[in-house]
Short mmCIF file of N, CA and C in Angstrom, two decimals:
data_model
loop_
_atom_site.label_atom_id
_atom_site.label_comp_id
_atom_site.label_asym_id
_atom_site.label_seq_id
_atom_site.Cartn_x
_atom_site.Cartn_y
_atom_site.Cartn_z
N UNK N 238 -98.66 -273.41 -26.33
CA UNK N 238 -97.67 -273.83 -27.29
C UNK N 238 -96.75 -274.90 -26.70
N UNK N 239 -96.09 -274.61 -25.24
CA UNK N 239 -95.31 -275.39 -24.24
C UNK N 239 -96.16 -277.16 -24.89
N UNK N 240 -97.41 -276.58 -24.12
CA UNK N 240 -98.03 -278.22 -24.07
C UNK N 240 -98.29 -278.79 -25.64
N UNK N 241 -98.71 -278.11 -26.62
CA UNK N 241 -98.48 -278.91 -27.60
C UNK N 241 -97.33 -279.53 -28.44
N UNK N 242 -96.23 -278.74 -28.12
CA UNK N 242 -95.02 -279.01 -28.21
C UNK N 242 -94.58 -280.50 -27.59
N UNK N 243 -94.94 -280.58 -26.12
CA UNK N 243 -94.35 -281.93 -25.47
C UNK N 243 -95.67 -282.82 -25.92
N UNK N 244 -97.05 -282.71 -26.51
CA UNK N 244 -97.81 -283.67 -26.51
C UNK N 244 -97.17 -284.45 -27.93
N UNK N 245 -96.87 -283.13 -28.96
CA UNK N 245 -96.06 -284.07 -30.15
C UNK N 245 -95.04 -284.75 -30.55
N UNK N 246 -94.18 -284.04 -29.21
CA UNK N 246 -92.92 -285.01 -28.72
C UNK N 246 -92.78 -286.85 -28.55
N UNK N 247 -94.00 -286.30 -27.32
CA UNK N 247 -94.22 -287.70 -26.42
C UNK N 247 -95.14 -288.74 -27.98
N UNK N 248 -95.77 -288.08 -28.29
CA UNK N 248 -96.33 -288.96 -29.77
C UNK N 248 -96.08 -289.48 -30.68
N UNK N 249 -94.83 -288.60 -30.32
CA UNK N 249 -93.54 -289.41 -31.90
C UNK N 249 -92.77 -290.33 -31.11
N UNK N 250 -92.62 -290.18 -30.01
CA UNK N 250 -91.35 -291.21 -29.25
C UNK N 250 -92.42 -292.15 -29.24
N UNK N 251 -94.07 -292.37 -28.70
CA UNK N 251 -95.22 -293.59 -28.76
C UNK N 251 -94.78 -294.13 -30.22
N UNK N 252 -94.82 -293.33 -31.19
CA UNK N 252 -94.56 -293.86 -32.73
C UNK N 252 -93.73 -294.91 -32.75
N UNK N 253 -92.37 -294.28 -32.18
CA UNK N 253 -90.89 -295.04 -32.64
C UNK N 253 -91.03 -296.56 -31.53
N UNK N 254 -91.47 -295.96 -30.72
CA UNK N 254 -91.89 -297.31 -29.75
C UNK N 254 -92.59 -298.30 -30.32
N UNK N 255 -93.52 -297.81 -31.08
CA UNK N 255 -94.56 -298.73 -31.81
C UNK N 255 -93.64 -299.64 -33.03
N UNK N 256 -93.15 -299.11 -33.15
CA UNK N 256 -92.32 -299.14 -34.37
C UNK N 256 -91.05 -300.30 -34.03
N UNK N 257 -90.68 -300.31 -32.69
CA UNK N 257 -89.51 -301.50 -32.53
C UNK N 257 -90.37 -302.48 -31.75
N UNK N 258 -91.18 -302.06 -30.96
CA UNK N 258 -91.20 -302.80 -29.68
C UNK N 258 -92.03 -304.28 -30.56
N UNK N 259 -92.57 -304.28 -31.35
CA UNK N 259 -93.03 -306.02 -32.21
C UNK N 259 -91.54 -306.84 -32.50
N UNK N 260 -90.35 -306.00 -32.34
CA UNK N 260 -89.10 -306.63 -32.72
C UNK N 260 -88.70 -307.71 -31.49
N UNK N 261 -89.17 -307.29 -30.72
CA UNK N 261 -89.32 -308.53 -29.26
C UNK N 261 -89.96 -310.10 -29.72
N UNK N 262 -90.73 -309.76 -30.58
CA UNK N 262 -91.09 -311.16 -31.27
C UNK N 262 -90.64 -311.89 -32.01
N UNK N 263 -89.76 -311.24 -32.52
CA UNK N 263 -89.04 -311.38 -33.67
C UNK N 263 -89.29 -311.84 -35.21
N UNK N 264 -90.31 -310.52 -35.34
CA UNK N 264 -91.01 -310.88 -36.17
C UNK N 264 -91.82 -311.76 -36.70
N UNK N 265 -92.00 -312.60 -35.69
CA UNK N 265 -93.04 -313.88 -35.91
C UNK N 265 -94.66 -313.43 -35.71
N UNK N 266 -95.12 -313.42 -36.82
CA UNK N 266 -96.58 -312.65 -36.92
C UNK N 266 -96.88 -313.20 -35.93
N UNK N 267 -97.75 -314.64 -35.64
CA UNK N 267 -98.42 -315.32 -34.95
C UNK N 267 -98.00 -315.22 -33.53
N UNK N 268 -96.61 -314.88 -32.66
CA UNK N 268 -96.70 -314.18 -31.36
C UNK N 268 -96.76 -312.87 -31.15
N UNK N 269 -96.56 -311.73 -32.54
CA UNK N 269 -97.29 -310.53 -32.42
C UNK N 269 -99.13 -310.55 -32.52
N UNK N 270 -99.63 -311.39 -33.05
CA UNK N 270 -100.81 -310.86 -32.84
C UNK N 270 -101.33 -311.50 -31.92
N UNK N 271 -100.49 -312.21 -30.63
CA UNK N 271 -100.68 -312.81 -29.38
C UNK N 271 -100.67 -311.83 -28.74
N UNK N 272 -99.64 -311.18 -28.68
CA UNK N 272 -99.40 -310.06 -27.61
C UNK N 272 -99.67 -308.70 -28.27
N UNK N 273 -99.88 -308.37 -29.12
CA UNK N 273 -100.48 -307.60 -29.84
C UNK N 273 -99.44 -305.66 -29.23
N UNK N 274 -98.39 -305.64 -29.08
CA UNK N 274 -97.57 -304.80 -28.50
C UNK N 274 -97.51 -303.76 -29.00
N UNK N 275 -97.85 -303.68 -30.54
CA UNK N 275 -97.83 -301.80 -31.22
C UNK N 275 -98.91 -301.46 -30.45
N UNK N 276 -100.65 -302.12 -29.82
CA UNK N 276 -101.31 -301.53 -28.97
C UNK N 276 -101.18 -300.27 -27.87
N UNK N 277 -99.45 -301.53 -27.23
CA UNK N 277 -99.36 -300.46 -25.53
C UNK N 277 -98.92 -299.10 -26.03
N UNK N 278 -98.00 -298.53 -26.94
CA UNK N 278 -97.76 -297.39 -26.97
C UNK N 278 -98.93 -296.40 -27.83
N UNK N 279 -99.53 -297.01 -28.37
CA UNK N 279 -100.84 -296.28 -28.72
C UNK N 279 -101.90 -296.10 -27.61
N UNK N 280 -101.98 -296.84 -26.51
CA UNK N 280 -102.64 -296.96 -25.36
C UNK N 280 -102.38 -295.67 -24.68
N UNK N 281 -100.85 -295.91 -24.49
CA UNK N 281 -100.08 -294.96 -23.62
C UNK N 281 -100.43 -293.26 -24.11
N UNK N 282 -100.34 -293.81 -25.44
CA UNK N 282 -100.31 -291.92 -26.14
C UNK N 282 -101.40 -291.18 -25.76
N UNK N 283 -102.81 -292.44 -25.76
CA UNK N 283 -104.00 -291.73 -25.38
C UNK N 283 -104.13 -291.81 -24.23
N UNK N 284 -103.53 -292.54 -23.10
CA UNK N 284 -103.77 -291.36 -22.07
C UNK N 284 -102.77 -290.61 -21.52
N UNK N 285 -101.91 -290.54 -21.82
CA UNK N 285 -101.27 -289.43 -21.78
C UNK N 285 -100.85 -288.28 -22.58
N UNK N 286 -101.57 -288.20 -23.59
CA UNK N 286 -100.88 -287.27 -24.59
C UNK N 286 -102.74 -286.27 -24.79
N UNK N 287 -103.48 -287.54 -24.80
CA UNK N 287 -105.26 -287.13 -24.90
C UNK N 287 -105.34 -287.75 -26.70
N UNK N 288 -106.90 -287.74 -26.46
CA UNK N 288 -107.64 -288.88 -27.36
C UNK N 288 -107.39 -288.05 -29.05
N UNK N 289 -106.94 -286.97 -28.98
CA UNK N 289 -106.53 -287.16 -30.14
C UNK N 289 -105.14 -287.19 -31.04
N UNK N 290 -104.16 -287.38 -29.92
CA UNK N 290 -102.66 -287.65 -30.14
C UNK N 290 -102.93 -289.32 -30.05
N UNK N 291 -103.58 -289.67 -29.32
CA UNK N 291 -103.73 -291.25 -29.40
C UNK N 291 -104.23 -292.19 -30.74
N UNK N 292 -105.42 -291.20 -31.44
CA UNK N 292 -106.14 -291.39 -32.42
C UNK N 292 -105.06 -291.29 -33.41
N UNK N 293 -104.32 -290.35 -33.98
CA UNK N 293 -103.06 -290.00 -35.39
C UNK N 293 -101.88 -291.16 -34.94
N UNK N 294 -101.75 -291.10 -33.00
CA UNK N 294 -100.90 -291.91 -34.08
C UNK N 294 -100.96 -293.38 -34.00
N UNK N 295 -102.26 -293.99 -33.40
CA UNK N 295 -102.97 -295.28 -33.83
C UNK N 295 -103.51 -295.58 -35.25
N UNK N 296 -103.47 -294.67 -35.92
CA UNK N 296 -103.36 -294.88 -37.07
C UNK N 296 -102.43 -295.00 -38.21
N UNK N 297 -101.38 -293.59 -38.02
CA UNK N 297 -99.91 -293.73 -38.54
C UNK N 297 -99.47 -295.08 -38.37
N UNK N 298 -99.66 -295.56 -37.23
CA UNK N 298 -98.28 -296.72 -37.37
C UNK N 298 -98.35 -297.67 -37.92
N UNK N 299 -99.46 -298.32 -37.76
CA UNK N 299 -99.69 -299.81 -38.58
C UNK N 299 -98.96 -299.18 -40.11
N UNK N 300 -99.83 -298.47 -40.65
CA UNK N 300 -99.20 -298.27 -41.62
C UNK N 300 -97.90 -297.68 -42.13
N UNK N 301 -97.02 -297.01 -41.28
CA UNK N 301 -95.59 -296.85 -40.92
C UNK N 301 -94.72 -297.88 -40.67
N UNK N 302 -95.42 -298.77 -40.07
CA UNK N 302 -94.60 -300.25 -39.51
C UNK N 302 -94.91 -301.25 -41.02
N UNK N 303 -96.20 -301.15 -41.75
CA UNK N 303 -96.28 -302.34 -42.95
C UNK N 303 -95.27 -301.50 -44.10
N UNK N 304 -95.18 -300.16 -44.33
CA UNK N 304 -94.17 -299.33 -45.43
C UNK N 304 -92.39 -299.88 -44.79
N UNK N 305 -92.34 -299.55 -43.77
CA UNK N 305 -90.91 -299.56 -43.64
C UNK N 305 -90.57 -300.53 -43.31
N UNK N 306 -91.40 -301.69 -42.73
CA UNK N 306 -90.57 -303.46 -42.19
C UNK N 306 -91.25 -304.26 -43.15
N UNK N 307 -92.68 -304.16 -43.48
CA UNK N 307 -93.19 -305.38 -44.43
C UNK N 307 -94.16 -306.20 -43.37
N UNK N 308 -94.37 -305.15 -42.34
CA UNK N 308 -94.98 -306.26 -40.99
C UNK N 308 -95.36 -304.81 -40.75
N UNK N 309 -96.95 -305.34 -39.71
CA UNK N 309 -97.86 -306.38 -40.64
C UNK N 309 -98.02 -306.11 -42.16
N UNK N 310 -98.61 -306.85 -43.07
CA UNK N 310 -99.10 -306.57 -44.12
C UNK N 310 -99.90 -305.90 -44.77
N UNK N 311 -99.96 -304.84 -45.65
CA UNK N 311 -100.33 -303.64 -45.61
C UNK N 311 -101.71 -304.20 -46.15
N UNK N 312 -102.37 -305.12 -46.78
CA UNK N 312 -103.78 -305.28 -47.09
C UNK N 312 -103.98 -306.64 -46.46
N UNK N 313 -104.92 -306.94 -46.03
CA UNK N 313 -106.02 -305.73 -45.03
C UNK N 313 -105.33 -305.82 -43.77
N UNK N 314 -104.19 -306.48 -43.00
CA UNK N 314 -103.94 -306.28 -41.74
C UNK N 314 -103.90 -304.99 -41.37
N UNK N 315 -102.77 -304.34 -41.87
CA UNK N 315 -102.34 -303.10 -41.47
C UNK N 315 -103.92 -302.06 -41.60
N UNK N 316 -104.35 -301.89 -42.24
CA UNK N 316 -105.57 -300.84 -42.77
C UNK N 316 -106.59 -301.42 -41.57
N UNK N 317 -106.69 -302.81 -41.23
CA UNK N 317 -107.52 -302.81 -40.09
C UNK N 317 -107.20 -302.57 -38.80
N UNK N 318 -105.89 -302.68 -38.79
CA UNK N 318 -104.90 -302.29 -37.41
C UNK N 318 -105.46 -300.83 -37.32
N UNK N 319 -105.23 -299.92 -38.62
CA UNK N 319 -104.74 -298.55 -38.35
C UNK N 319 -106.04 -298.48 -37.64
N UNK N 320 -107.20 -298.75 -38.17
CA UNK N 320 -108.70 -298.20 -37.74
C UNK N 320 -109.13 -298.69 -36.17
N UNK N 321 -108.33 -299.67 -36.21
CA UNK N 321 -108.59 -300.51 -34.46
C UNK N 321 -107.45 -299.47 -33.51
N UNK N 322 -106.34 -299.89 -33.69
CA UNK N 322 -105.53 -298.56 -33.20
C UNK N 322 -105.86 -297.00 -32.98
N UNK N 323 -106.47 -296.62 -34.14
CA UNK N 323 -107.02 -294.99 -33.84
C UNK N 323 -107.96 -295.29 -32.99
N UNK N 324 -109.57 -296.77 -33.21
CA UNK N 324 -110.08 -296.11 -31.89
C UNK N 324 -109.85 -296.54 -30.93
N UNK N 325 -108.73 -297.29 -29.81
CA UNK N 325 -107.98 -297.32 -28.73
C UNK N 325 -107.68 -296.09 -28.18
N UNK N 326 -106.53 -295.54 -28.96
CA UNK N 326 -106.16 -294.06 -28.65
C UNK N 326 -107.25 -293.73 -28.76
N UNK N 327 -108.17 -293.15 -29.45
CA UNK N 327 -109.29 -292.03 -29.07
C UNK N 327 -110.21 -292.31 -27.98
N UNK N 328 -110.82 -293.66 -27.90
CA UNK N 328 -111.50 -294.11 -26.76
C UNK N 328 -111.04 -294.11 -25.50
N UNK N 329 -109.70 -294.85 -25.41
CA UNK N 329 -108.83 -294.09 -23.99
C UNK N 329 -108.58 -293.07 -23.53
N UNK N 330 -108.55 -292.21 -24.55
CA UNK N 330 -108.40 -290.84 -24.51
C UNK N 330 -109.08 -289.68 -24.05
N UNK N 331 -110.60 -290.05 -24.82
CA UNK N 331 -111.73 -289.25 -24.57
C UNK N 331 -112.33 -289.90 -22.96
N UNK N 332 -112.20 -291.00 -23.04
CA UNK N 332 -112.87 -291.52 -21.49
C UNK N 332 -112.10 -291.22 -20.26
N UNK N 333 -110.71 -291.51 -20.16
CA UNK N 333 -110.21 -291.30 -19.39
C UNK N 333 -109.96 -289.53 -18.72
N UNK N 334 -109.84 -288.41 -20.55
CA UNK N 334 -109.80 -287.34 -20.03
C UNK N 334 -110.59 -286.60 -19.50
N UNK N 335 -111.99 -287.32 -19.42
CA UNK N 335 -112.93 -286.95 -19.26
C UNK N 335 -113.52 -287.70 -17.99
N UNK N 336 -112.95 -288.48 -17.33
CA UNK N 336 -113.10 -288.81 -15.87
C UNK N 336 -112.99 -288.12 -14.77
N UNK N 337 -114.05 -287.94 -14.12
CA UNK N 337 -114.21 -287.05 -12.70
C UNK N 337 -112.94 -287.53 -12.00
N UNK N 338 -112.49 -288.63 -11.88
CA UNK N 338 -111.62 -288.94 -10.78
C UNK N 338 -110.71 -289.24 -11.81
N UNK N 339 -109.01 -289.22 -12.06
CA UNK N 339 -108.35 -290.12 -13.03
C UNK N 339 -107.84 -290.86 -12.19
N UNK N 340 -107.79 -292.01 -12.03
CA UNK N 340 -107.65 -293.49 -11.17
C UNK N 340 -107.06 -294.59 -11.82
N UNK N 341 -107.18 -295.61 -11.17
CA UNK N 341 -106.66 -296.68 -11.06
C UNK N 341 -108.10 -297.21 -11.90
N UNK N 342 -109.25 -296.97 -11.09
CA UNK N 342 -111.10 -297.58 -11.46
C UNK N 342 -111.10 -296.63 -12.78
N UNK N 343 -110.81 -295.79 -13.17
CA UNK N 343 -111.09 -294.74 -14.29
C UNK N 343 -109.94 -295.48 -15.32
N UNK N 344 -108.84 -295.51 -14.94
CA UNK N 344 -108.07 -296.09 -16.09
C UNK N 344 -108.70 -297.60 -16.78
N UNK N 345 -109.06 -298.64 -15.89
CA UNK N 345 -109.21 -299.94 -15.94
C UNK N 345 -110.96 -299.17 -16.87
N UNK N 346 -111.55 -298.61 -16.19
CA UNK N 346 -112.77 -298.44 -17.40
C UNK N 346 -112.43 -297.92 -18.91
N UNK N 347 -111.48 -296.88 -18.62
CA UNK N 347 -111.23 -296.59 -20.20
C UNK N 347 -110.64 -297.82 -21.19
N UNK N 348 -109.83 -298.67 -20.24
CA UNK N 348 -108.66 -299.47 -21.09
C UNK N 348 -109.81 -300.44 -21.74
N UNK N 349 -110.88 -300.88 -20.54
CA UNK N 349 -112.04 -301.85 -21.07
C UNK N 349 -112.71 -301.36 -22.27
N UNK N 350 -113.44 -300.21 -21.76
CA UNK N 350 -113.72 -299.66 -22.58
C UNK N 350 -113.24 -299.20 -24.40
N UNK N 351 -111.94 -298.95 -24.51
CA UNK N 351 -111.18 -298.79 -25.63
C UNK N 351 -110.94 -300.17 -26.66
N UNK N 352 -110.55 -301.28 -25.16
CA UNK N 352 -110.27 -302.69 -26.02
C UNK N 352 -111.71 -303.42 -26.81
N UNK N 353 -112.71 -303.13 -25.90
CA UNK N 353 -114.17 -303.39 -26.69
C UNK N 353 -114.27 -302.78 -28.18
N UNK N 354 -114.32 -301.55 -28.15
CA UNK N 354 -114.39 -300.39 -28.96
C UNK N 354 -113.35 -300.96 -30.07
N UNK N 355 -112.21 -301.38 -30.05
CA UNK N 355 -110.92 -301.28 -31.27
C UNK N 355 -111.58 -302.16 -31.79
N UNK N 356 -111.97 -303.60 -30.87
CA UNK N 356 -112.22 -304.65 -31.04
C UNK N 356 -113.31 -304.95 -32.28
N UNK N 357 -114.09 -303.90 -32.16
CA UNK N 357 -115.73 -303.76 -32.94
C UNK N 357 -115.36 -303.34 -34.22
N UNK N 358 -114.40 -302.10 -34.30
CA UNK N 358 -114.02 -301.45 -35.33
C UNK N 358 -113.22 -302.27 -36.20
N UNK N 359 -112.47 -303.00 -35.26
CA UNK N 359 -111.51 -304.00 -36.24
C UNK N 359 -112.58 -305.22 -37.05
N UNK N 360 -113.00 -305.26 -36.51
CA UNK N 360 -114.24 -306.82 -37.32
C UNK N 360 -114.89 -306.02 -38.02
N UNK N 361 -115.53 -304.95 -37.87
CA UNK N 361 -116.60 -303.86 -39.33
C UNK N 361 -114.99 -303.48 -39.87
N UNK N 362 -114.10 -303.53 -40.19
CA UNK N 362 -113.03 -303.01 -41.38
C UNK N 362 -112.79 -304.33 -42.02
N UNK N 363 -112.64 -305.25 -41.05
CA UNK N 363 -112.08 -306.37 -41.34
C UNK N 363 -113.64 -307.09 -43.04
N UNK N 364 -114.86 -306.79 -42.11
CA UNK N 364 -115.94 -307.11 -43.58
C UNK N 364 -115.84 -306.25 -44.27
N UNK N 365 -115.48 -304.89 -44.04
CA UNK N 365 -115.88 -303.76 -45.59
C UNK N 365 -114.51 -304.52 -46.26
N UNK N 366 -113.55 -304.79 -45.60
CA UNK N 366 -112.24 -304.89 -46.45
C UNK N 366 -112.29 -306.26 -47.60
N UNK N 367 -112.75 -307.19 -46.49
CA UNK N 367 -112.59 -308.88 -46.97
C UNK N 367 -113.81 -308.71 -48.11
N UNK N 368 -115.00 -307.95 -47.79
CA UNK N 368 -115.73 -307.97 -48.67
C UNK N 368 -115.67 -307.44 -50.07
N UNK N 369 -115.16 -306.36 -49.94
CA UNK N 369 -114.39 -305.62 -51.43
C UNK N 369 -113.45 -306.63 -52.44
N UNK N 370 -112.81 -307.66 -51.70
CA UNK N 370 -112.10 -308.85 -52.51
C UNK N 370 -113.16 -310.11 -52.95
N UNK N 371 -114.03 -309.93 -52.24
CA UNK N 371 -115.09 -310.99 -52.53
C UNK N 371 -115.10 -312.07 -51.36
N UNK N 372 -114.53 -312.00 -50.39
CA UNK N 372 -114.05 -312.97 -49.57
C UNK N 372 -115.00 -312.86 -48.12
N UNK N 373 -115.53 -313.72 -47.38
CA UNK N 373 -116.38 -313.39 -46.05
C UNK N 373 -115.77 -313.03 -44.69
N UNK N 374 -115.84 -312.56 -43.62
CA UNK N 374 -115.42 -312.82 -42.62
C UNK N 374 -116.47 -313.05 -41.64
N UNK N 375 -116.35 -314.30 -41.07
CA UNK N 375 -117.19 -314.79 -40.51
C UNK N 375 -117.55 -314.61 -38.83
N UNK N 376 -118.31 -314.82 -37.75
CA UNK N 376 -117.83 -314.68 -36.80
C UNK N 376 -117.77 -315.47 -35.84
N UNK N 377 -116.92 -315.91 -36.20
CA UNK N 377 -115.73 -317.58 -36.12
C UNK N 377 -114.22 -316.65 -36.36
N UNK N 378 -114.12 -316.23 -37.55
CA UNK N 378 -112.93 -315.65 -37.56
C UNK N 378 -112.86 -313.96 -37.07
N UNK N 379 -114.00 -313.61 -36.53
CA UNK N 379 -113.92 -312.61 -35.39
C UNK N 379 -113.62 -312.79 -33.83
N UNK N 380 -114.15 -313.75 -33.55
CA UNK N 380 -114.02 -314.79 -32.21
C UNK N 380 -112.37 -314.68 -32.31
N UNK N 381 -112.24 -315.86 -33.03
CA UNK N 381 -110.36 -315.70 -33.19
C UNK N 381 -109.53 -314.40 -32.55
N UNK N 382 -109.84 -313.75 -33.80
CA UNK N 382 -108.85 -312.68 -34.06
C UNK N 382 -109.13 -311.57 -32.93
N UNK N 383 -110.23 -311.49 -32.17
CA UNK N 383 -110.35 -310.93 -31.58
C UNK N 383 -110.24 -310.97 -30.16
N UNK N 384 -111.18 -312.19 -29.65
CA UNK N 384 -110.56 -312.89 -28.87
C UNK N 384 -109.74 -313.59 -28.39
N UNK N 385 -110.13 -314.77 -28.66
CA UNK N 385 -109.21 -315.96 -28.42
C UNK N 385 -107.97 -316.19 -28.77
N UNK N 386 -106.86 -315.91 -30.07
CA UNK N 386 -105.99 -315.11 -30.05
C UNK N 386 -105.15 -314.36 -29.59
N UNK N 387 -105.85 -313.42 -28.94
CA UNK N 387 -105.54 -312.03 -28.13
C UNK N 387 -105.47 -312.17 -26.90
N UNK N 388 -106.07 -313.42 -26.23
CA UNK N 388 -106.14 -313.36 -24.87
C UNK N 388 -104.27 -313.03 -24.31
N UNK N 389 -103.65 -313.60 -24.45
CA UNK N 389 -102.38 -312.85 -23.70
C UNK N 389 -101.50 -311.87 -23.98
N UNK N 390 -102.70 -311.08 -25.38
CA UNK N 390 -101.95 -309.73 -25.48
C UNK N 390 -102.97 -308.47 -24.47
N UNK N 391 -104.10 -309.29 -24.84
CA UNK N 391 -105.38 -308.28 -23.47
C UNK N 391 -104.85 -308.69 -22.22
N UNK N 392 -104.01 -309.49 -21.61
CA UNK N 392 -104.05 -309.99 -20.23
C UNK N 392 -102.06 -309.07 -19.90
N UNK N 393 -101.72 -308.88 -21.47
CA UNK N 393 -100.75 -308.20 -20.81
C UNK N 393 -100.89 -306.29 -20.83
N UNK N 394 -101.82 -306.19 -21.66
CA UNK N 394 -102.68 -304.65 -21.70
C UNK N 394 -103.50 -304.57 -20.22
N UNK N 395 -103.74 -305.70 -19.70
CA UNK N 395 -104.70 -305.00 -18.02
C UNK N 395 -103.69 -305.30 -17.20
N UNK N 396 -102.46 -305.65 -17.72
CA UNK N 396 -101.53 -305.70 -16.07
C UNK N 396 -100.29 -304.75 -16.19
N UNK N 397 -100.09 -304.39 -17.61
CA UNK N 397 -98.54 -303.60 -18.15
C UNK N 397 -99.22 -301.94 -18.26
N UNK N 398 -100.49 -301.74 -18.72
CA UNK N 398 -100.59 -300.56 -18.51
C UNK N 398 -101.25 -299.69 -17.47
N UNK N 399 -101.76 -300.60 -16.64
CA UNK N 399 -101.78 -299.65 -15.13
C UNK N 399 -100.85 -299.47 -14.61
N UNK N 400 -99.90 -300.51 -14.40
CA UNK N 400 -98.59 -300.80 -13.98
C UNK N 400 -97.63 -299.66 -14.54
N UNK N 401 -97.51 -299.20 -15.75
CA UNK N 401 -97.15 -297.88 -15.71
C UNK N 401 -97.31 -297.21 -15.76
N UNK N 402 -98.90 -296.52 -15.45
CA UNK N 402 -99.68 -295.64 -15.23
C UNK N 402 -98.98 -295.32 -13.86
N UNK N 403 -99.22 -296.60 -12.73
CA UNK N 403 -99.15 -296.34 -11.50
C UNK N 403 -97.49 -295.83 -11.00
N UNK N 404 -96.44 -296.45 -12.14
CA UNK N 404 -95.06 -295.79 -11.64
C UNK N 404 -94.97 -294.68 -12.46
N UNK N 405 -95.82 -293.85 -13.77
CA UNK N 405 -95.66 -292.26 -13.95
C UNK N 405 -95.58 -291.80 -12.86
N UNK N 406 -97.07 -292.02 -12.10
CA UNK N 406 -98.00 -291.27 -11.37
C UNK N 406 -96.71 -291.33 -9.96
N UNK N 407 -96.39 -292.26 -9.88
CA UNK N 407 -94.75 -292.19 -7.92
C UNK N 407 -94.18 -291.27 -8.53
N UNK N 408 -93.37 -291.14 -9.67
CA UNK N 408 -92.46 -290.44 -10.42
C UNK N 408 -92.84 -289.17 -10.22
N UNK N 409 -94.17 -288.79 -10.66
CA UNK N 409 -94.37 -287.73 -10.78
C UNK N 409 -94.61 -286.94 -12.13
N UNK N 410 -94.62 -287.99 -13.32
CA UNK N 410 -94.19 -287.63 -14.79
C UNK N 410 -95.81 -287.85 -15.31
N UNK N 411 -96.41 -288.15 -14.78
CA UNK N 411 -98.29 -288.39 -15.04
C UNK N 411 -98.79 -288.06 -13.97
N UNK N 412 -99.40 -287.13 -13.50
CA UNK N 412 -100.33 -287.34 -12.27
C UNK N 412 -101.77 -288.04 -12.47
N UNK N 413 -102.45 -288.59 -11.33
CA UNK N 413 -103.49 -288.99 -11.07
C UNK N 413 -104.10 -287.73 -10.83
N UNK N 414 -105.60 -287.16 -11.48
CA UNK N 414 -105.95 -285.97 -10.78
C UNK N 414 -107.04 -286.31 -10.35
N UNK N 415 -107.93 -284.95 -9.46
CA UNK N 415 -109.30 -285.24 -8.92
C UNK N 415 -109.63 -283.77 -9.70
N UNK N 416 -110.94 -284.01 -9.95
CA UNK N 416 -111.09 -282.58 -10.32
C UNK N 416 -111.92 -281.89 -9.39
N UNK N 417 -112.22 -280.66 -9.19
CA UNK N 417 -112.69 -279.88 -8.10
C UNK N 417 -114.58 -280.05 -8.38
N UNK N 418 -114.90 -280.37 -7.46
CA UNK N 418 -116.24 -280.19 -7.52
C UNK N 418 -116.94 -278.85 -7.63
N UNK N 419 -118.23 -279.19 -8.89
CA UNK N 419 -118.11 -277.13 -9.28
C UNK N 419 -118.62 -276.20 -8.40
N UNK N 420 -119.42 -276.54 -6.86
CA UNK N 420 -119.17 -275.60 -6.29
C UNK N 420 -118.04 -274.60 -5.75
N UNK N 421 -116.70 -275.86 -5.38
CA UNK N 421 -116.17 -275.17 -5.10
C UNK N 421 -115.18 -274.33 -5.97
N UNK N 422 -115.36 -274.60 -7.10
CA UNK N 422 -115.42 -273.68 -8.45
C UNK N 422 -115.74 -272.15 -8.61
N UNK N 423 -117.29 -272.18 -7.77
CA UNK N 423 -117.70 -271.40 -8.12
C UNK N 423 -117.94 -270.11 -6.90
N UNK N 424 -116.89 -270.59 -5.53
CA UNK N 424 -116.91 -269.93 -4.74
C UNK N 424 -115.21 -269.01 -5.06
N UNK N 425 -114.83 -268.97 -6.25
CA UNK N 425 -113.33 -268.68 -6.44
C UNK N 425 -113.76 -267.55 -7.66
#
C-alpha cells in the first residue's frame, strides 16, 4: 500500500511538471516541439515510478495540458502526443524494470529504446488520425516531426535524463540496482 501510495504521488507531481515545464518556452509551439519537454517527466515517471505509472500518465497529459492551456492542440497533436507519451513511459518502464543490471548502459538502452518506440507510435496515430480527415501524412512529414525537428529535444533527453538518474542515484532517492544471480537465490 506504502509503495503504491508514493508511486501515485510521484505521478501526479510528473503530471504537474508536465504541465508547467513547456511554460519555459513560452508557449511558442515551434520551440516546444524542439525540445519536446512534457517528454522528460513522462520519461522520469517510467523509470521511476515503473512502466505503468509512466504509461497513464503519458497519456493524461497531452490531453490535460490541450483542456486546460489550449497547448498543444487537442486534434490531432495532443491525441498523438498522448499515444507517443504512453509508449515512452511504458517502454522505459518495462525495459528498464526489467534489466538485470539498472545502469547507466541499461538506462541509455531503455531511453533508446522508448524514443524509437514513441517515435513509431506517433507516425501510425499521426495516419489513422490525418487519414480520418481525408488528409495524408507522408514520410517527409514523419522525417520532420520526428526527427529532424526533434533533434535538440532527443539530444536534451540523452544528456538531462541520465544526468538525473545519476544525481537520484548520489542522493540516494533512486538506487541503481544489481539483481542477485538465481543461484545465489536459491542457496537462501
Amino acid at each position: 500500500m506504502h509503495k503504491t501510495t508514493k508511486k501515485l504521488t510521484l505521478s501526479a507531481m510528473f503530471i504537474a511538471v508536465g504541465m508547467v515545464l513547456p511554460f519555459l518556452t513560452g508557449q511558442i509551439q515551434q520551440i516546444g516541439n524542439m525540445l519536446l519537454l512534457m517528454h522528460l517527466p513522462v520519461i522520469l515517471c517510467g523509470l521511476i515510478c515503473g512502466w505503468q505509472y509512466g504509461a497513464l500518465s503519458g497519456f493524461i497529459l497531452p490531453f490535460l495540458r490541450s483542456v486546460t492551456f489550449g497547448m498543444p492542440p487537442l486534434f490531432p497533436t495532443a491525441i498523438a502526443m498522448a499515444f507517443e507519451l504512453a509508449t515512452y513511459g511504458l517502454v522505459i518502464g518495462f525495459i528498464y524494470g526489467r534489466s538485470h543490471w539498472q545502469c547507466l548502459i541499461s538506462l541509455y538502452r531503455s531511453l533508446i529504446a522508448a524514443m524509437i518506440a514513441g517515435r513509431i507510435v506517433w507516425g501510425i496515430v499521426q495516419i489513422v488520425l490525418l487519414g480520418l480527415i481525408g488528409k495524408s501524412f507522408t514520410w517527409q512529414m514523419f522525417i520532420a516531426g520526428a526527427l529532424l525537428n526533434a533533434v535538440p529535444g532527443i539530444l536534451v533527453q540523452l544528456t538531462l535524463i541520465p544526468t538525473i538518474m545519476v544525481a537520484l542515484n548520489r542522493t540516494g532517492l533512486v538506487i541503481f540496482r544489481r539483481k542477485q544471480p538465481l543461484e545465489n537465490l536459491a542457496v537462501r
